[in-house]
Coordinates of C-alpha atoms in Angstrom, one line a residue:
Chain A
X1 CA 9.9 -6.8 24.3
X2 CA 13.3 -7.5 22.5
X3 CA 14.3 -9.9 20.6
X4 CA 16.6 -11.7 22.7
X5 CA 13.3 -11.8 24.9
X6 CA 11.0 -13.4 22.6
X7 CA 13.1 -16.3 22.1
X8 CA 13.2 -16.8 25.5
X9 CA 9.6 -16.8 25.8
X10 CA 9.6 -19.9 22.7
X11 CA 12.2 -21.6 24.1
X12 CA 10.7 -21.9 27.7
X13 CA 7.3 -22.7 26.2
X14 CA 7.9 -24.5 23.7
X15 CA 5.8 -22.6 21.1
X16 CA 5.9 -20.1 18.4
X17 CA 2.0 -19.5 19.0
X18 CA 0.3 -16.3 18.4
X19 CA -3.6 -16.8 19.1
X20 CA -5.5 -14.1 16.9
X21 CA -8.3 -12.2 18.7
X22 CA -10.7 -11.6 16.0
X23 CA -13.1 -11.4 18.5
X24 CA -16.9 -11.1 16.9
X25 CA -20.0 -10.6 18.6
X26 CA -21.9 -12.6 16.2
X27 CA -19.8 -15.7 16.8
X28 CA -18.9 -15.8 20.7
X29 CA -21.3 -18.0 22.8
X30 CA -24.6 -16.7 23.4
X31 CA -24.1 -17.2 27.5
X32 CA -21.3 -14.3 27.3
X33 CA -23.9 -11.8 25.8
X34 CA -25.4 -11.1 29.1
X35 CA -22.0 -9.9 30.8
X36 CA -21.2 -6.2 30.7
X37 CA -18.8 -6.5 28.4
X38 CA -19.0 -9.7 26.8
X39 CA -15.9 -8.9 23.9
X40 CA -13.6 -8.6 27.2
X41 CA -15.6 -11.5 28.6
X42 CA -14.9 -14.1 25.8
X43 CA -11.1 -12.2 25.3
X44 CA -10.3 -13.3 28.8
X45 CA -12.0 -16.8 29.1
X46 CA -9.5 -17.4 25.8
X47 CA -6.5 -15.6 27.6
X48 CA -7.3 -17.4 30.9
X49 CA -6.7 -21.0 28.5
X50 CA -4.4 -20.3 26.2
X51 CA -1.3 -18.2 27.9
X52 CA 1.2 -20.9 29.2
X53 CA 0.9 -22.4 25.3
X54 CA 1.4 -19.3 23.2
X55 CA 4.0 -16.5 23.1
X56 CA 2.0 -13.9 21.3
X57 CA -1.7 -12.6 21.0
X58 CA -3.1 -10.6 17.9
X59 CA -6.3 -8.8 18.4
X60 CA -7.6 -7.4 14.8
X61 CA -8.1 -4.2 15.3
X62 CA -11.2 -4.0 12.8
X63 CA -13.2 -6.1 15.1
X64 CA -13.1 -4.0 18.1
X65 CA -13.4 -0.5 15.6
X66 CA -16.4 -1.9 14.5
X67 CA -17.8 -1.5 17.7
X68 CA -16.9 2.4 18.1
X69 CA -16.0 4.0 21.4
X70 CA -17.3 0.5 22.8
X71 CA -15.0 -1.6 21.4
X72 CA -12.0 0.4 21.7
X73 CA -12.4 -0.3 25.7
X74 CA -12.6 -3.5 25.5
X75 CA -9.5 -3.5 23.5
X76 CA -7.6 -1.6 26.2
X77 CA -9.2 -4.0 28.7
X78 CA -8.0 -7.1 26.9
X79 CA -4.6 -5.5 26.5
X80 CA -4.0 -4.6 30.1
X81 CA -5.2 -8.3 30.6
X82 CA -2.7 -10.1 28.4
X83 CA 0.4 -11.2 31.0
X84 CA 3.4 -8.7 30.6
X85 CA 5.7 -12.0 29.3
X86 CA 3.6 -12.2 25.7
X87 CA 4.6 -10.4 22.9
X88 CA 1.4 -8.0 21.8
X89 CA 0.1 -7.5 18.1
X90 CA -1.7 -5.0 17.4
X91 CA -3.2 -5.7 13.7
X92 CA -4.3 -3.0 12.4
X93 CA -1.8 -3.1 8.8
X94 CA -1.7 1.1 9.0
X95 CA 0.3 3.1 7.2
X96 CA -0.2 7.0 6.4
X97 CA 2.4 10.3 5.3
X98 CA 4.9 10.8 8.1
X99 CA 2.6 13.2 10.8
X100 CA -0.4 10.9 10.8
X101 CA 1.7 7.5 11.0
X102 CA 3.1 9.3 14.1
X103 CA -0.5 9.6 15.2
X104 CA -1.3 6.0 14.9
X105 CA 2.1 5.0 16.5
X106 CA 0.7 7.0 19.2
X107 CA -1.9 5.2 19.0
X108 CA -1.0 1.6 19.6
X109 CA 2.5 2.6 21.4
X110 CA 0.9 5.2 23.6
X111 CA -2.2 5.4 24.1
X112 CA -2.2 1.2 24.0
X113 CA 1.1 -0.2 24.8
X114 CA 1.1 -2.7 22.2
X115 CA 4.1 -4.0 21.4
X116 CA 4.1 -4.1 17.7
X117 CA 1.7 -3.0 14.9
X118 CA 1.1 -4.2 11.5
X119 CA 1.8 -1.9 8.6
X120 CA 1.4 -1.8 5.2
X121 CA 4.2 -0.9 2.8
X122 CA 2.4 0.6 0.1
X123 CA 3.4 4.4 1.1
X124 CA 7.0 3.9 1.3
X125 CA 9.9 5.0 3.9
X126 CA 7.6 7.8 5.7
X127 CA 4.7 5.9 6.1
X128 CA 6.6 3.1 8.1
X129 CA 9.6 5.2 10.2
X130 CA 7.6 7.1 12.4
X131 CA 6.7 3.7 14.0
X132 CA 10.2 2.5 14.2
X133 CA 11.0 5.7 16.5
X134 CA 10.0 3.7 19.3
X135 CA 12.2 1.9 21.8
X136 CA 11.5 -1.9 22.0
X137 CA 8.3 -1.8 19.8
X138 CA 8.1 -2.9 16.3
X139 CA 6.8 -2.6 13.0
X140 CA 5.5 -5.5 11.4
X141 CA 5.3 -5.0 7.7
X142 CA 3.2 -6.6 5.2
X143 CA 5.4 -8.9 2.8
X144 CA 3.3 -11.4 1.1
X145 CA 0.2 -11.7 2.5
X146 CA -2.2 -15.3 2.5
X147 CA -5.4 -13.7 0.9
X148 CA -6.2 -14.4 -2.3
X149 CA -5.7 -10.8 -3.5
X150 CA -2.4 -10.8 -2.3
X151 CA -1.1 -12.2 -5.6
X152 CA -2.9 -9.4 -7.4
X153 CA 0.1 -7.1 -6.7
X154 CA 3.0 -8.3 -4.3
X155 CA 4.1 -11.7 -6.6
X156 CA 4.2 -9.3 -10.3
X157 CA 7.3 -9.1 -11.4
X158 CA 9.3 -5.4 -11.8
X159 CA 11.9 -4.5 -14.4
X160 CA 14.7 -5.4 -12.2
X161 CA 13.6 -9.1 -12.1
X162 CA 12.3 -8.5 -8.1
X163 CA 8.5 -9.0 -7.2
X164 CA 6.7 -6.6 -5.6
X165 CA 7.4 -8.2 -2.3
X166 CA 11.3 -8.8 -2.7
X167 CA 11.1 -4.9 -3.0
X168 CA 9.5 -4.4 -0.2
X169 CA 11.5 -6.6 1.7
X170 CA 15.2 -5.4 0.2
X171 CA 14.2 -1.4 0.5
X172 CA 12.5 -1.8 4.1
X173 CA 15.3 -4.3 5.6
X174 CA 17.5 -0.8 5.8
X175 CA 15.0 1.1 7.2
X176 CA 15.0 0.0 10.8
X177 CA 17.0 -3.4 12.1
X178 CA 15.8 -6.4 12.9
X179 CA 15.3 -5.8 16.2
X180 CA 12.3 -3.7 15.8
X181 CA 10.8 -5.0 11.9
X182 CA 9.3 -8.2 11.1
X183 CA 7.0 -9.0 8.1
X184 CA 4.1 -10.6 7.9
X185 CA 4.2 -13.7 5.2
X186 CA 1.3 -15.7 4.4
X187 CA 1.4 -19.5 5.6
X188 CA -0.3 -20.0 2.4
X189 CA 2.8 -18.7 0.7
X190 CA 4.9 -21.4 2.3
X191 CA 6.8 -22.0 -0.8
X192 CA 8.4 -18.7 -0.9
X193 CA 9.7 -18.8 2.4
X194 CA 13.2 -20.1 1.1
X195 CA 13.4 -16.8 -1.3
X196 CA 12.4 -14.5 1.6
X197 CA 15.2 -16.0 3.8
X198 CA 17.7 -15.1 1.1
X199 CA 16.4 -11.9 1.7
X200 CA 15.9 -11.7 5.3
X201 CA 17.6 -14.1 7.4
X202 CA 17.5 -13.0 10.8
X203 CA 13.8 -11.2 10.8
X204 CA 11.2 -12.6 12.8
X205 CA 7.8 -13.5 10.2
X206 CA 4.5 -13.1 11.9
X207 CA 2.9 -16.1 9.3
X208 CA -1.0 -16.3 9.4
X209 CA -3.1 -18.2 7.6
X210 CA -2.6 -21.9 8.9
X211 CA -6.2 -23.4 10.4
X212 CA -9.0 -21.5 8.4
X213 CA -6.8 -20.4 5.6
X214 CA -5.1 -23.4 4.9
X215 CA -1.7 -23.1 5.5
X216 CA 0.4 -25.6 6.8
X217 CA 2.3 -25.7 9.7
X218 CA 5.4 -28.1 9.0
X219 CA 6.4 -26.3 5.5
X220 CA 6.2 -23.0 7.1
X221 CA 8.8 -24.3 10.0
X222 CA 10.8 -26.1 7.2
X223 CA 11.4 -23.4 4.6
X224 CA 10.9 -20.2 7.3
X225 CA 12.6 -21.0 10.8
X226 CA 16.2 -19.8 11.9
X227 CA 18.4 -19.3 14.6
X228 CA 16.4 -17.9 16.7
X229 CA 13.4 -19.5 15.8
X230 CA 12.0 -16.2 13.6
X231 CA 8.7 -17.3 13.4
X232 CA 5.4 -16.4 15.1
X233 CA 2.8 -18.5 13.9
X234 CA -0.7 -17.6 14.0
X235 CA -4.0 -19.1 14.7
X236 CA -7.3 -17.0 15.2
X237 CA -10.8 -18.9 13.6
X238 CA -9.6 -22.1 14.6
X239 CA -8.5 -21.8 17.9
X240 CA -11.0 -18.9 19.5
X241 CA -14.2 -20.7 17.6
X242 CA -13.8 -24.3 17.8
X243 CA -16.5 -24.6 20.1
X244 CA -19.4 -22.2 20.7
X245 CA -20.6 -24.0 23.8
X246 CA -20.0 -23.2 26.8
X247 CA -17.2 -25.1 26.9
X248 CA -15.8 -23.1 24.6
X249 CA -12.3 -22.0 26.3
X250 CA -11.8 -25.2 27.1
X251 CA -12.0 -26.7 23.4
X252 CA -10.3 -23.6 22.6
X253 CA -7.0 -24.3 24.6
X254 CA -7.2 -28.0 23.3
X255 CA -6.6 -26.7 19.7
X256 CA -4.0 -24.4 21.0
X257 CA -2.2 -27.6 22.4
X258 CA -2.0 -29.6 19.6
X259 CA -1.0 -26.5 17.8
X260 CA 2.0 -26.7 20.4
X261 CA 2.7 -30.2 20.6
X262 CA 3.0 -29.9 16.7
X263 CA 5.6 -26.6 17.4
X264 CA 7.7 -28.2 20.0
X265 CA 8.5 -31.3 17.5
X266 CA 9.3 -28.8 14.7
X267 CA 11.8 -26.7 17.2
X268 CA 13.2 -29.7 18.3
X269 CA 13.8 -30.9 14.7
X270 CA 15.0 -27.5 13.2
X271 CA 16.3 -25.6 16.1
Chain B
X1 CA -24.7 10.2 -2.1
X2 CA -24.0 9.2 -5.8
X3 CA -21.7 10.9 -8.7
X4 CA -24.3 12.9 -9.7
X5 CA -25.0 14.1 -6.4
X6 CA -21.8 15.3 -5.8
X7 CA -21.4 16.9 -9.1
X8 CA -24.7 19.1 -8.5
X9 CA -22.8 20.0 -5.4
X10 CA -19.8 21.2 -7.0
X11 CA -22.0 23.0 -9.7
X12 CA -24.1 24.7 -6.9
X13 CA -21.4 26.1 -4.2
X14 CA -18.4 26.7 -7.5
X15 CA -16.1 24.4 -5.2
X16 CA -14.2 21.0 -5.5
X17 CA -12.4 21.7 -1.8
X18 CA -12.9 19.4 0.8
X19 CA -11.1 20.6 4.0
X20 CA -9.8 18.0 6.1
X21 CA -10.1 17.8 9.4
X22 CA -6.8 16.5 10.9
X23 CA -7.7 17.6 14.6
X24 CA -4.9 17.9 16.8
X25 CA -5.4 18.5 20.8
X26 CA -1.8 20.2 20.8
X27 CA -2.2 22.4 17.7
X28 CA -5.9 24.2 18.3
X29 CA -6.7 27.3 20.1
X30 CA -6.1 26.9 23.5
X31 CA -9.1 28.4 24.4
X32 CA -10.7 25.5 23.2
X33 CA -9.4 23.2 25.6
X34 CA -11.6 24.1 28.8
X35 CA -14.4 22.7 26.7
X36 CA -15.7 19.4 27.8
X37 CA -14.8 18.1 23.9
X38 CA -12.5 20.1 22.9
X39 CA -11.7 18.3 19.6
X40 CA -15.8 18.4 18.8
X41 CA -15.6 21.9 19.6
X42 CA -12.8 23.0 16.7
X43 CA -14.7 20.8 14.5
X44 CA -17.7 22.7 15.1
X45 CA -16.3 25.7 14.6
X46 CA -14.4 24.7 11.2
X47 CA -17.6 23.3 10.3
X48 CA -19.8 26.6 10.4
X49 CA -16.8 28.4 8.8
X50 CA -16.6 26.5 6.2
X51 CA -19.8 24.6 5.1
X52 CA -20.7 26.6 2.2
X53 CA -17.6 26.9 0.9
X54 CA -16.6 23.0 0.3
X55 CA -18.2 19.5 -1.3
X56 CA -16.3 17.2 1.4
X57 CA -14.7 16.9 4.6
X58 CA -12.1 14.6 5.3
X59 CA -11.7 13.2 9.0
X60 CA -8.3 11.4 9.2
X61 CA -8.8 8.7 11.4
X62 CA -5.3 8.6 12.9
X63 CA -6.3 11.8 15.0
X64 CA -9.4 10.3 16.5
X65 CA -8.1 6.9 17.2
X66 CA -4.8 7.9 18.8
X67 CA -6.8 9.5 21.5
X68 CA -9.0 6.1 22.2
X69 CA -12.6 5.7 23.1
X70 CA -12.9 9.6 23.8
X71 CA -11.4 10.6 20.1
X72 CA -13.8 7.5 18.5
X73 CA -17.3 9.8 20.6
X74 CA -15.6 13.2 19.2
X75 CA -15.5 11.5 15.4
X76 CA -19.0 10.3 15.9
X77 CA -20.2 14.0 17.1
X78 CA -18.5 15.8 14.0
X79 CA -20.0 13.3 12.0
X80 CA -23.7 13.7 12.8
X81 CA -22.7 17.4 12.7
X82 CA -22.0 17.8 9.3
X83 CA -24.7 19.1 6.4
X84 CA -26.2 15.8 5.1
X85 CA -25.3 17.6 1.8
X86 CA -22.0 17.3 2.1
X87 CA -19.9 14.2 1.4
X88 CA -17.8 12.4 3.8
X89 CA -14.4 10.9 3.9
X90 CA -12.9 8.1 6.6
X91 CA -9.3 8.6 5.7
X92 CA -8.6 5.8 7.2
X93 CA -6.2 3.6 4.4
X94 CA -7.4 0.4 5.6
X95 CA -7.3 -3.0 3.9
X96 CA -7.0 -7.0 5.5
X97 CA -8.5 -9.6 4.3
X98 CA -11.7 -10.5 3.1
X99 CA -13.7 -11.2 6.3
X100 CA -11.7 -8.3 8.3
X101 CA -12.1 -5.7 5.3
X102 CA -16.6 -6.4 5.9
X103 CA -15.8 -5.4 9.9
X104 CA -13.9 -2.2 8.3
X105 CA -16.3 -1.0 6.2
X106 CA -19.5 -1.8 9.0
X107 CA -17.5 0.2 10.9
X108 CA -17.2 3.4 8.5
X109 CA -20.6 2.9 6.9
X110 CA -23.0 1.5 9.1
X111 CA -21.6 2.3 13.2
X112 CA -20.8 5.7 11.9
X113 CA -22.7 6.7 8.3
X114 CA -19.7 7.7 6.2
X115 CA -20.6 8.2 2.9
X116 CA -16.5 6.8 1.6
X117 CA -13.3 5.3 2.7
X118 CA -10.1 5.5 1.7
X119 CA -8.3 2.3 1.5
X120 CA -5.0 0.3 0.6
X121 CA -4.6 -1.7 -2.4
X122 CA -1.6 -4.1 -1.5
X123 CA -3.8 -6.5 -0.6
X124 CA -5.6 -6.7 -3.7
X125 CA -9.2 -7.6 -4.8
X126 CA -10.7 -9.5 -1.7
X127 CA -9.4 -6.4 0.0
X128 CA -11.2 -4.0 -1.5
X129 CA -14.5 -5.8 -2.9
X130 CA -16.1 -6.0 0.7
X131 CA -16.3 -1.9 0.8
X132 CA -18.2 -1.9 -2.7
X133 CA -21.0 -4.1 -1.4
X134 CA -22.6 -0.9 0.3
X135 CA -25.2 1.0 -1.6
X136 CA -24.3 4.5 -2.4
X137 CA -21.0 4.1 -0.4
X138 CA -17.3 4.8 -2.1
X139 CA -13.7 3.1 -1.8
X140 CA -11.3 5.9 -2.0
X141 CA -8.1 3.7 -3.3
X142 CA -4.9 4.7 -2.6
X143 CA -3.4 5.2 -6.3
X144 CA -0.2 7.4 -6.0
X145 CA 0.4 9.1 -3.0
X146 CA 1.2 13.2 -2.4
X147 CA 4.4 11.4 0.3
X148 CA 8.0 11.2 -0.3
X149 CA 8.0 7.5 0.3
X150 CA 4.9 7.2 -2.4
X151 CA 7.9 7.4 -4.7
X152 CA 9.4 3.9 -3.1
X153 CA 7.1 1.4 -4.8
X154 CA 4.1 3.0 -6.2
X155 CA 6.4 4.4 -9.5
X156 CA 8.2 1.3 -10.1
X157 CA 7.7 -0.1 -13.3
X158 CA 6.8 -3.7 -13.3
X159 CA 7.9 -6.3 -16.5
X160 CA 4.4 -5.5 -17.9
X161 CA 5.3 -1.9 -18.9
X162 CA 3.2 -0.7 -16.6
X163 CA 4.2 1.3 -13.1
X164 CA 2.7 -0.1 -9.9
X165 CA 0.3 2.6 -9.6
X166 CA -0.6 2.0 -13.1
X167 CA -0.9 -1.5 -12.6
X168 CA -3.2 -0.3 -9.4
X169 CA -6.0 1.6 -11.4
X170 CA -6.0 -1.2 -14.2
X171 CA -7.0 -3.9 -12.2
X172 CA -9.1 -2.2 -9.9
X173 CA -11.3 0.4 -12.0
X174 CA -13.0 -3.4 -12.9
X175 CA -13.8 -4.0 -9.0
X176 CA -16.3 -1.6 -9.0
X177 CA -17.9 1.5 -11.3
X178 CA -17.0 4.9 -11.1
X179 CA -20.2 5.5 -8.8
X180 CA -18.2 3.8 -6.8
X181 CA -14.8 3.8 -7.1
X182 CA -12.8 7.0 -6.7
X183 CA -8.7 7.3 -6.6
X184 CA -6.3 9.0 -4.5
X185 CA -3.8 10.8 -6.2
X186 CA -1.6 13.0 -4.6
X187 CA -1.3 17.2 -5.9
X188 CA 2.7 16.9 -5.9
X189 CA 2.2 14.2 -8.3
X190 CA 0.1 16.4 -10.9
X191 CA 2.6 15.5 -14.2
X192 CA 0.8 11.8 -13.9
X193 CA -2.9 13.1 -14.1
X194 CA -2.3 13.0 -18.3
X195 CA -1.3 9.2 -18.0
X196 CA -4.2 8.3 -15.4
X197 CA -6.8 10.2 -17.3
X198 CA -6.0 7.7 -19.8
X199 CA -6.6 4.7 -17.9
X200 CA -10.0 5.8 -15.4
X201 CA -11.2 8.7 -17.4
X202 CA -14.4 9.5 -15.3
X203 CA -13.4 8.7 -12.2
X204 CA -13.4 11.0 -9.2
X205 CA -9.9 12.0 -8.0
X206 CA -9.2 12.5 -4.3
X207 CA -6.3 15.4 -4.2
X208 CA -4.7 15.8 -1.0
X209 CA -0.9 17.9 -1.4
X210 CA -2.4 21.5 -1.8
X211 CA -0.6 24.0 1.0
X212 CA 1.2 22.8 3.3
X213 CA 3.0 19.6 1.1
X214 CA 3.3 22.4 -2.1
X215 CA 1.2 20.5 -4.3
X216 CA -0.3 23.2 -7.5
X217 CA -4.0 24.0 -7.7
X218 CA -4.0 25.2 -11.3
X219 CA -2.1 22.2 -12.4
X220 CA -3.7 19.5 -11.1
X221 CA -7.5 21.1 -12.4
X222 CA -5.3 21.4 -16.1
X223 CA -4.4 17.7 -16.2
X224 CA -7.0 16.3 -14.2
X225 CA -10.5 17.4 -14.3
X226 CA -13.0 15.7 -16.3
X227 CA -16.8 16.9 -17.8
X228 CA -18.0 15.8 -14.5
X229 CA -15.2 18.0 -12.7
X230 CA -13.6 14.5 -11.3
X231 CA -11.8 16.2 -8.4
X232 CA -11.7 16.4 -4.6
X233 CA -9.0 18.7 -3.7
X234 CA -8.3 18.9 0.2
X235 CA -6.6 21.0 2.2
X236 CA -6.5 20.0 6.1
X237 CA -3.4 22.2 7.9
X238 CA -3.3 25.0 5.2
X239 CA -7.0 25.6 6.1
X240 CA -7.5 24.4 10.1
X241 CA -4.5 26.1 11.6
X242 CA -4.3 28.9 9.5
X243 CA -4.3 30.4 13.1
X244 CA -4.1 29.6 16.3
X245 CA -5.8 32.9 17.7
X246 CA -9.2 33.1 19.0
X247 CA -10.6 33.9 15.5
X248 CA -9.3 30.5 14.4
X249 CA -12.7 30.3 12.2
X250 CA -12.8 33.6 10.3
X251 CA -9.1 33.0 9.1
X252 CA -9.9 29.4 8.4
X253 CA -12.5 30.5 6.4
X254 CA -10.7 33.4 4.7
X255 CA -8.3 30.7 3.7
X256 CA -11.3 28.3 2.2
X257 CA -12.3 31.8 0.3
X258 CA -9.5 32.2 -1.3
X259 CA -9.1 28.2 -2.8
X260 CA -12.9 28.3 -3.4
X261 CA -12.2 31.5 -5.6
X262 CA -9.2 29.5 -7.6
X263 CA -11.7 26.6 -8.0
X264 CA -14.6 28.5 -9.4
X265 CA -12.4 30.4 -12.2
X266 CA -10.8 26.7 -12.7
X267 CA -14.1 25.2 -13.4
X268 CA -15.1 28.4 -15.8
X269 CA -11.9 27.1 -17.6
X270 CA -12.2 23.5 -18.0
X271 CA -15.5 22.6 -17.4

């Protein structure tokens, strides 16, 4: 998917939803652990309810690995499930020496067809290229993430006066355009956005940690949207477990509404 | 298995090699590939080749997973195949947050019995801790890597004095003990080991860079090794694909001989 695409995709819906697919055995109604496969089970009921509100899902890839050979096919079934029109993140935050980031580009790109993976930054320029080799899929880098620990490294301060992060940001921005990288920047970090748009203007921001983490949704829009929108706002915890009934899809897409409702005020205000 | 465990081992077979097992369907034998696992099957054959000769092997996980469900069964099989005596490494470089770092390391320790991970540290502390709640289990972290791009951010120096790497080890070596805790640090990178001997003294080194990236045996056992020897050096392509003939093994082994021989002179010398 380009660019030019996903902002069609916000614009017609009204949204800059990403629903996050941490999907955990231990949490998903206890109805859907007769079915064969209840991971693709509860992926779909949640798919099923929330597609004409979001513009993006994000499975976590640790929650299917966990699972072994298992859980890798209900990945690929949930990913051949997701409707061609939504933008597919694959979160996996890799990042490896040149040949073996070219194996898990494979991967995702390949062996998946995800449309963009999230990886991390800490090996430099060889680690994150092989992924950007790709036509119309992207790299999503870790910037500033919303976890605590995030402020253990990315927010010290080097010699030339950058953080950790604005490095990451000004060495990486000339690596691939912004057409195929976005960066990943905490919601709980709202207050940096305005630095990071000094940085990056037109990148798209995949910004997690609103709902559960804590973030909130108007700041992000206020310091972090742009032309074209550039955000992709996600929701996992509180959207996919809001009930545990067996109504559950159907609570599920109410929080995805007024997640939405709350969106299409902010594009109409800043857009 | 614990430090001293792996120490005995290193005592007993004169070797701190692990050989890494970066498995590649389009670079084995191609005899190999009328097997029904193929990938299982050069592992095996590795495996016997090699056993007495090394402390460790090293699965990169990029190989396995970019071949889906089928790689994640051939991972598990090499797995269970190797000598409980010998220890084991997920290179994997994972790191999320908190609650997605426990699914990780359930993943690598308790679906599939690895006895250590490698991991990222960008994410910081809640990154990381979830991996050190495992008995007997180790976090590999990623310190300074043997990559061209491990020159982008991980030598920077920060305001603090310190480089980012250092920075790295300082804060981390007090998530965890050195029975738990080990560092990768890559062989072309072996005029550091004086400065990171002087922050994590007895901790275990992971040494990837040897062969095939040009990284220097002698130097890195000079600078590095401590009274508990300290260091994992791998080889993966310098060993595996010594050759592509039918006697893949015997030359893989030869090539294990002669590293094994450089080791046990090294550790008559420093130890």
């Amino acid at each position: 998917m380009t660019r030019k695409e996903l902002f069609e995709q916000i614009k017609k819906k009204e949204s800059f939803l990403c629903v996050g697919l941490d999907t955990d055995l231990s949490k998903i109604p206890s109805h859907l652990l007769k079915e064969e496969d209840p991971i693709f089970a509860f992926n779909k009921a949640i798919i099923d309810a929330t597609a004409d509100l979001c513009v993006a899902y994000k499975p976590n890839i640790a929650f299917y690995e966990c699972m072994g050979a298992k859980g890798w096919e209900s990945l690929q079934k949930t990913l051949e499930y997701i409707p061609k029109d939504i933008f597919t993140i694959a979160d996996a935050k890799r990042g490896d020496i040149g040949n073996t980031s070219k194996m898990y580009a494979q991967a995702f790109f390949e062996q998946m067809n995800f449309d963009s993976v999230t990886v991390a930054p800490y090996m430099g320029t060889d680690s994150v290229t092989p992924f950007l080799e790709f036509d119309n899929k992207w790299v999503i880098l870790l910037a500033l993430t919303s976890n605590k620990g995030g402020l253990d490294f990315q927010i010290q301060e080097l010699s030339n006066g950058r953080k950790v992060f604005e490095e990451v940001l000004t060495q990486s921005k000339e690596w691939g355009s912004s057409d195929q990288l976005m960066y990943v920047v905490g919601a709980t970090r709202a207050e940096s956005l305005g630095e990071i748009r000094q940085i990056i203007p037109d990148h798209f921001l995949l910004v997690p940690g609103v709902g559960a983490q804590g973030g909130d949704l108007a700041s992000v829009a206020q310091y972090g949207m742009n032309d074209h929108c550039g955000l992709l706002v996600n929701s996992s915890r509180g959207i996919i477990y809001a009930s545990q009934e067996e109504n559950f899809a159907e609570v599920a897409r109410q929080e995805a509404q007024k997640l939405q409702g709350e969106m299409k005020g902010l594009l109409e205000t800043y857009l």
